[in-house]
mmCIF file of C-alpha atoms in Angstrom:
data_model
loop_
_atom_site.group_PDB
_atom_site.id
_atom_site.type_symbol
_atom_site.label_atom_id
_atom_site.label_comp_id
_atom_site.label_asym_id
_atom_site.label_seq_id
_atom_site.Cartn_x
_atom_site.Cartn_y
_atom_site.Cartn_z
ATOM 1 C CA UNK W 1 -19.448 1.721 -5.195
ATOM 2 C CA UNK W 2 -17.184 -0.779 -6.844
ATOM 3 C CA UNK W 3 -18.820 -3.467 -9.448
ATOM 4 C CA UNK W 4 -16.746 -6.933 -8.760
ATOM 5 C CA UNK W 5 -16.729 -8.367 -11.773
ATOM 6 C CA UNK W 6 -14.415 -5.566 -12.869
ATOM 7 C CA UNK W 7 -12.183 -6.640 -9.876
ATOM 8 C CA UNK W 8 -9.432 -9.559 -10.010
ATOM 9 C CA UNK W 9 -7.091 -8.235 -7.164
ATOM 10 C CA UNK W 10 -7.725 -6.696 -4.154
ATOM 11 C CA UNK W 11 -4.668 -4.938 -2.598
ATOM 12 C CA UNK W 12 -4.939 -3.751 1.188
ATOM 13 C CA UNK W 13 -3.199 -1.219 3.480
ATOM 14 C CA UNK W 14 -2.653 -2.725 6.980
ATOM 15 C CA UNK W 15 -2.246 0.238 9.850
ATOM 16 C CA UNK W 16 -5.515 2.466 9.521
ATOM 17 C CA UNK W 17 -6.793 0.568 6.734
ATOM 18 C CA UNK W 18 -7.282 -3.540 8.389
ATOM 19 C CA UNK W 19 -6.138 -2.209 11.153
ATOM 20 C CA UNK W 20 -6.775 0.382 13.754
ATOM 21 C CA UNK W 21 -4.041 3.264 13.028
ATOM 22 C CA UNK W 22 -4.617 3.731 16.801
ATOM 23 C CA UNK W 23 -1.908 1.337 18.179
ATOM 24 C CA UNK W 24 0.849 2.792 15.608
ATOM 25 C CA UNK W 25 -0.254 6.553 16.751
ATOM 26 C CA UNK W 26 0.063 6.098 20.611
ATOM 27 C CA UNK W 27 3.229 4.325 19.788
ATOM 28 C CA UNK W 28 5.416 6.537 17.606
ATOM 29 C CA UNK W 29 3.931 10.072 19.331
ATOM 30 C CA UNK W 30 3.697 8.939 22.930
ATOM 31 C CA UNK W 31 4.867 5.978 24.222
ATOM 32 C CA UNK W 32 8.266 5.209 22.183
ATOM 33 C CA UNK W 33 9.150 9.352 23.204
ATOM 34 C CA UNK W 34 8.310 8.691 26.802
ATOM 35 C CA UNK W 35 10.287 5.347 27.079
ATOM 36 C CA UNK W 36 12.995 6.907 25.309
ATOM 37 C CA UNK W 37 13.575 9.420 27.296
ATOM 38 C CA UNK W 38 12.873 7.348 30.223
ATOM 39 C CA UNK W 39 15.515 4.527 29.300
ATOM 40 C CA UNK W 40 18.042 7.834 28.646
ATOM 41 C CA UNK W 41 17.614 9.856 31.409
ATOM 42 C CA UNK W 42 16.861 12.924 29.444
ATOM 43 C CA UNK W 43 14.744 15.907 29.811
ATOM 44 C CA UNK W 44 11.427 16.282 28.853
ATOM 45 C CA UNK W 45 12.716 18.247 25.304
ATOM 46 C CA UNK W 46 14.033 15.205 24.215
ATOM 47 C CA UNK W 47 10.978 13.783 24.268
ATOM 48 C CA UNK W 48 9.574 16.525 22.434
ATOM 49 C CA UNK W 49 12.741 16.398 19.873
ATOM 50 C CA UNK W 50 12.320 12.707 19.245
ATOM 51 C CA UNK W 51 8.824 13.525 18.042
ATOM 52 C CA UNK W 52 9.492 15.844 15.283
ATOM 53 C CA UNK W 53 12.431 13.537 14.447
ATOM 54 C CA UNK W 54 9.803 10.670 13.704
ATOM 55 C CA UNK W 55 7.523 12.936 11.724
ATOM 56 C CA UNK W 56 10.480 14.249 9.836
ATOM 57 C CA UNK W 57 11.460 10.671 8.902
ATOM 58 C CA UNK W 58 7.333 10.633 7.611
ATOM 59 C CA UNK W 59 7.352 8.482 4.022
ATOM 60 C CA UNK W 60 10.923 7.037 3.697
ATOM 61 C CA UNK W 61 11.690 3.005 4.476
ATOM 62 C CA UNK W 62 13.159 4.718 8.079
ATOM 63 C CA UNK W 63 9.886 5.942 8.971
ATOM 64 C CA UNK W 64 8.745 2.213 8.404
ATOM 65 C CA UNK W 65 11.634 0.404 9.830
ATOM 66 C CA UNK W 66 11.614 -0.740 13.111
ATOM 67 C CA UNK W 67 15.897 -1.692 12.992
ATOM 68 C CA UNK W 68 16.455 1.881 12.019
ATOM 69 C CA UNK W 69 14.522 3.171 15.185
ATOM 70 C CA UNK W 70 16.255 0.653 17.283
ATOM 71 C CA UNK W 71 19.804 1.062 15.897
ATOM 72 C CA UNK W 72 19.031 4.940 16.311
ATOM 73 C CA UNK W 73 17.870 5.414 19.708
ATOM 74 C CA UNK W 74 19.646 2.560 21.380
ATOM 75 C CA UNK W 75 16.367 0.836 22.216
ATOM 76 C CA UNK W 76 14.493 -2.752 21.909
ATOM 77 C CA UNK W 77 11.764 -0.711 19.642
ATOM 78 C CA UNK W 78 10.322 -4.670 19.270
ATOM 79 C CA UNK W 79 10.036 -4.897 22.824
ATOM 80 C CA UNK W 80 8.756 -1.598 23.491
ATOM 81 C CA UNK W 81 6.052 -2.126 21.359
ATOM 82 C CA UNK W 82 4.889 -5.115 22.989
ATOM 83 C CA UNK W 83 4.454 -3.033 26.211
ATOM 84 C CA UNK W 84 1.212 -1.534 24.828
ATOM 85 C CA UNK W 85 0.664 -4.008 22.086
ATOM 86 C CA UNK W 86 -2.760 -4.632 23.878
ATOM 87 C CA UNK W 87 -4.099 -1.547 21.781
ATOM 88 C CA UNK W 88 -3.334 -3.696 18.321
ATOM 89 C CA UNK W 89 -7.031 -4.255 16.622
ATOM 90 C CA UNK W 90 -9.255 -4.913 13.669
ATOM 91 C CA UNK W 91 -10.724 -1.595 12.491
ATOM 92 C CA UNK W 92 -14.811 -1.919 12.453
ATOM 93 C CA UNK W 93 -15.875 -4.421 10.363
ATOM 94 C CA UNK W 94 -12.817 -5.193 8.779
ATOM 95 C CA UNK W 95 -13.249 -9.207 9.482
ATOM 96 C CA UNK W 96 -16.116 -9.320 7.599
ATOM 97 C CA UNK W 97 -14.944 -7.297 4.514
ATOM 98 C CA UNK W 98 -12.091 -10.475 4.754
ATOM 99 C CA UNK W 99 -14.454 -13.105 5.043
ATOM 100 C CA UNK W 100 -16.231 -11.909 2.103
ATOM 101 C CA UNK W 101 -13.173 -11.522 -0.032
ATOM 102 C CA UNK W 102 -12.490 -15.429 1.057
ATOM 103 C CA UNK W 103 -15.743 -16.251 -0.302
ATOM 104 C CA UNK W 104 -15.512 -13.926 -3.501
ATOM 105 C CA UNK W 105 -12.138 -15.069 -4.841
ATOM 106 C CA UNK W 106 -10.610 -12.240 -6.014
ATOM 107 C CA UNK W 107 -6.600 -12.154 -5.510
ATOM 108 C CA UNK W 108 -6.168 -10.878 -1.907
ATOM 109 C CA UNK W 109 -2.582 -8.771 -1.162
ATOM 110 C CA UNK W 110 -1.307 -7.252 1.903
ATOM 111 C CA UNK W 111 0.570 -4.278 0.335
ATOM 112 C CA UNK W 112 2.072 -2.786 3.678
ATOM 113 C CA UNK W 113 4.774 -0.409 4.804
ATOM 114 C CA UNK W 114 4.900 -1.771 7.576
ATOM 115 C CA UNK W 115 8.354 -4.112 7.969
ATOM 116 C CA UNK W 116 8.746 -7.581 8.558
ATOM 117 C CA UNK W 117 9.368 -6.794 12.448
ATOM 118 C CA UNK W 118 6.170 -5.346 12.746
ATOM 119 C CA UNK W 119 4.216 -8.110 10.646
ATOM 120 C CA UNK W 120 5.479 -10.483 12.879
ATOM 121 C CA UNK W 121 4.157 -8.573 15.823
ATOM 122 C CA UNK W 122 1.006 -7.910 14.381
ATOM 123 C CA UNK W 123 -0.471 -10.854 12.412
ATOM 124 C CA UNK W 124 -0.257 -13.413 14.658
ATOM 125 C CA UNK W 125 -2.600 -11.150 17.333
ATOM 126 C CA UNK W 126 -4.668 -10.230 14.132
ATOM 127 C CA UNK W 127 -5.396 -13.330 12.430
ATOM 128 C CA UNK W 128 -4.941 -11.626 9.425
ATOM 129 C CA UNK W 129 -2.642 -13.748 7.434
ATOM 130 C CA UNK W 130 -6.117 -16.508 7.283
ATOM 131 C CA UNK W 131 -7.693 -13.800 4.642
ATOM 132 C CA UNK W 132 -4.679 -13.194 2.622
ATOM 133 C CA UNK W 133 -2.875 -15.061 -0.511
ATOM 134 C CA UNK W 134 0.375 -12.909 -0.420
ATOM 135 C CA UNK W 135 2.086 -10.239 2.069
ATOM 136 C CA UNK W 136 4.633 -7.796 0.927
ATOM 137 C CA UNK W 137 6.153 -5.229 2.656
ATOM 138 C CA UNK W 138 7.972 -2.428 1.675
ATOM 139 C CA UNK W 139 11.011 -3.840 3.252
ATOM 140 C CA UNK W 140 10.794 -6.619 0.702
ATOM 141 C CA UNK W 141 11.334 -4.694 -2.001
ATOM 142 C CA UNK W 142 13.486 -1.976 -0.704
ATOM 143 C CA UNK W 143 10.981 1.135 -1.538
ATOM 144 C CA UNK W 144 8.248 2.424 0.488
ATOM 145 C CA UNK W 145 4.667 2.565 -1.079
ATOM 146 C CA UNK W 146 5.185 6.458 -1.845
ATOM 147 C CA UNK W 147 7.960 5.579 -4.454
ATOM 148 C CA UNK W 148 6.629 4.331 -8.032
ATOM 149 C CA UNK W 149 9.675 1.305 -7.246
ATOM 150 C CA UNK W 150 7.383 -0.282 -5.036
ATOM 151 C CA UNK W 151 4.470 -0.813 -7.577
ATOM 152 C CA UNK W 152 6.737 -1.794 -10.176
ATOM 153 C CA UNK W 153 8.186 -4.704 -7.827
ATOM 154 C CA UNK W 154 5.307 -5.791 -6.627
ATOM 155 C CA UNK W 155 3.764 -6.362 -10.088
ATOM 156 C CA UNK W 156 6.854 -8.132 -10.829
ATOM 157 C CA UNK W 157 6.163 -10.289 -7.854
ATOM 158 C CA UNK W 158 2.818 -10.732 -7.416
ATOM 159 C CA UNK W 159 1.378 -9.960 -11.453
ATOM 160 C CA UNK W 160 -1.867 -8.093 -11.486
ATOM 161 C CA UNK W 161 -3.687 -5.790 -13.814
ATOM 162 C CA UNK W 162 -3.633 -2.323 -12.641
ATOM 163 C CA UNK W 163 -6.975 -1.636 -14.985
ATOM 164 C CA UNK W 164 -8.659 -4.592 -12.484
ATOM 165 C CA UNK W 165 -7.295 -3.626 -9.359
ATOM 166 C CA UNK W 166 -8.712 -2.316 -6.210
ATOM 167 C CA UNK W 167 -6.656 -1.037 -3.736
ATOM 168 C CA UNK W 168 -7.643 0.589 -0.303
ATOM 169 C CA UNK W 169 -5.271 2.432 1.842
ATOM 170 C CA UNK W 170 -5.426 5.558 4.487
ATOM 171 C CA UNK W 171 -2.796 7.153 3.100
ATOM 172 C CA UNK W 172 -3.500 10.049 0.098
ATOM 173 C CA UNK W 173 0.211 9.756 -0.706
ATOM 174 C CA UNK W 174 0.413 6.481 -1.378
ATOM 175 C CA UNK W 175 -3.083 6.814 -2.562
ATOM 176 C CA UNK W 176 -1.486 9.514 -5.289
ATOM 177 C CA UNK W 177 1.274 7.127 -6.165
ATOM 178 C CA UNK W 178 -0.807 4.093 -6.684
ATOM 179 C CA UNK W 179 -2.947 6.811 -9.304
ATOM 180 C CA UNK W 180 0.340 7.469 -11.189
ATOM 181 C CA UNK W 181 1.178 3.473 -11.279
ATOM 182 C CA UNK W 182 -2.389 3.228 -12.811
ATOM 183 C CA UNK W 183 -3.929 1.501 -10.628
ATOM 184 C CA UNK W 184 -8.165 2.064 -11.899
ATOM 185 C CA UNK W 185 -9.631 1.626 -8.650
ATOM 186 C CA UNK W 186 -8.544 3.256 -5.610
ATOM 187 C CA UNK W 187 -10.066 3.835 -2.229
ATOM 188 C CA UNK W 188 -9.232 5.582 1.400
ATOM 189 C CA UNK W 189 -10.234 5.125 4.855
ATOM 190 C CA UNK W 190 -12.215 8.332 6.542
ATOM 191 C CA UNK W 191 -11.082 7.227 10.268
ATOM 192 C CA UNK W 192 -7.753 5.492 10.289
ATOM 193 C CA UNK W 193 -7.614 6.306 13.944
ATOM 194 C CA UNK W 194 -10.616 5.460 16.198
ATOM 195 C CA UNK W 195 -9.172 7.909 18.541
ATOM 196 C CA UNK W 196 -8.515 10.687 16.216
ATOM 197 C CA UNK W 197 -11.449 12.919 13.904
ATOM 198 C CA UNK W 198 -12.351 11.693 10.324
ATOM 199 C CA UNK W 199 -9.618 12.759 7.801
ATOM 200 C CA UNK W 200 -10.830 14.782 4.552
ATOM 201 C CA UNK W 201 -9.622 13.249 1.382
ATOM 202 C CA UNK W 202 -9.508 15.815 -1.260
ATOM 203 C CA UNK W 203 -9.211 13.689 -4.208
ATOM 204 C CA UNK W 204 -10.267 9.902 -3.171
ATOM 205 C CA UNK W 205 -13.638 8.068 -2.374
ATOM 206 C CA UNK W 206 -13.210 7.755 1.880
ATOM 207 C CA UNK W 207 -14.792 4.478 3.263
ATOM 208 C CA UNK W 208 -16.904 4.789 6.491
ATOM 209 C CA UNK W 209 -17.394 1.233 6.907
ATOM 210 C CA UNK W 210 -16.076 -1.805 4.302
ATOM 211 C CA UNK W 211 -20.108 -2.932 4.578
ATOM 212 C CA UNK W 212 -20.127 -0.006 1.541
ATOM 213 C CA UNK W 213 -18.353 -1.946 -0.740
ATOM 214 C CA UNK W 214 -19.949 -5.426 -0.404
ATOM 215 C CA UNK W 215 -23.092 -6.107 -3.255
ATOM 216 C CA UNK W 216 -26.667 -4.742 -1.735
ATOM 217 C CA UNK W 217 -28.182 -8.373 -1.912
ATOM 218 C CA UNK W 218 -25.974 -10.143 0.116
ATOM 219 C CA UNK W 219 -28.184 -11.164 3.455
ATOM 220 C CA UNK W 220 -27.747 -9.069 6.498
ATOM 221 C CA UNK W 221 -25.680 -6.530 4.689
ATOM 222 C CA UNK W 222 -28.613 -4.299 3.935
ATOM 223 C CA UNK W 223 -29.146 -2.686 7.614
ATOM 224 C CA UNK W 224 -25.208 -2.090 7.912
ATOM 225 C CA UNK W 225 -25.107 0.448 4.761
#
């Protein structure tokens, strides 16, 4: 699926792509809606309101930002996360796909929405910050991986060549944006959510398992493909 020695950089999604989109579902749908209204006293339409207000957020730096939430709805969304945080994982074999990288020495970047407030939830449960030679996050840069403003400062921060890239991400937005930066080698993720049915990617390659992207001839890879 992807020949390496056309690869120098490896750019990676976090939630649904490293990581189980799982956690971030329950959250934002269920949990933060039920404390909310919980913490508030309100009736069970506010719960219901407070949903479609998240969703309608969907793709902006608000959607992503975890002070906006909490400045918004007069919660600790920080704290409130850590009362399920328990459901924070590696997706499948998502370790190994790391490990490998290590060993292979391309340039490995955590290109995340996600915001610093989250990251620092996240990676030290994770581990993942062990595979990784830079992090940036969307709040970094003040644009949200659906904007072309993103790609532009992240190349100005962390230089790579868009023609050698591979990037891998669950999104088909940001997926469609990374395209239109030029970015040669894209990938998405078929099951963000372990909980949730396969997504159908009309225009991207969908990963079952990273174990499809590592060379045939490496031992003990050939019975996971």
């Amino acid at each position: 699926m992807i020949d390496w020695r056309e690869i120098d950089t490896v750019l990676l999604d976090m939630d649904g792509t490293l990581l189980d989109l799982h956690f971030d579902s329950h959250f934002w749908l269920d949990h933060l809606p039920r404390r909310y209204r919980e913490l508030h006293h309100l009736d069970e339409a506010s719960q219901n309101a407070l949903r479609d207000r998240i969703m309608g957020e969907q793709g902006t730096l608000n959607w992503y930002s975890l002070a906006y939430w909490s400045r918004e709805l007069d919660v600790d969304v920080v704290a409130l996360k850590r009362e399920v945080q328990h459901l924070i994982g590696l997706r499948s074999d998502a370790l190994d796909f790391l490990t490998w990288l290590k060993q292979a020495h391309p340039r490995v970047i955590l290109a995340t929405n996600a915001d610093r407030a989250s990251l620092s939830l996240k990676l030290p449960l994770t581990g993942l910050e062990n595979y990784l030679d830079a992090i940036i996050s969307s709040e970094d840069v003040g644009a949200a991986k659906e904007e072309q403003a993103f790609w532009f400062a992240l190349q100005d921060i962390e230089p790579f060549d868009p023609a050698r890239t591979l990037f891998i991400d669950d999104n088909p937005r940001v997926l469609e944006s990374a395209r239109e930066f030029g970015i040669r080698h894209l990938l998405g993720i078929k099951q963000p959510d372990s909980q949730r049915p396969e997504k159908e990617l009309q225009e991207f390659i969908a990963l079952d398992r990273f174990a499809q992207l590592l060379p045939e001839n490496l031992p003990g890879q050939q019975g996971e493909r």
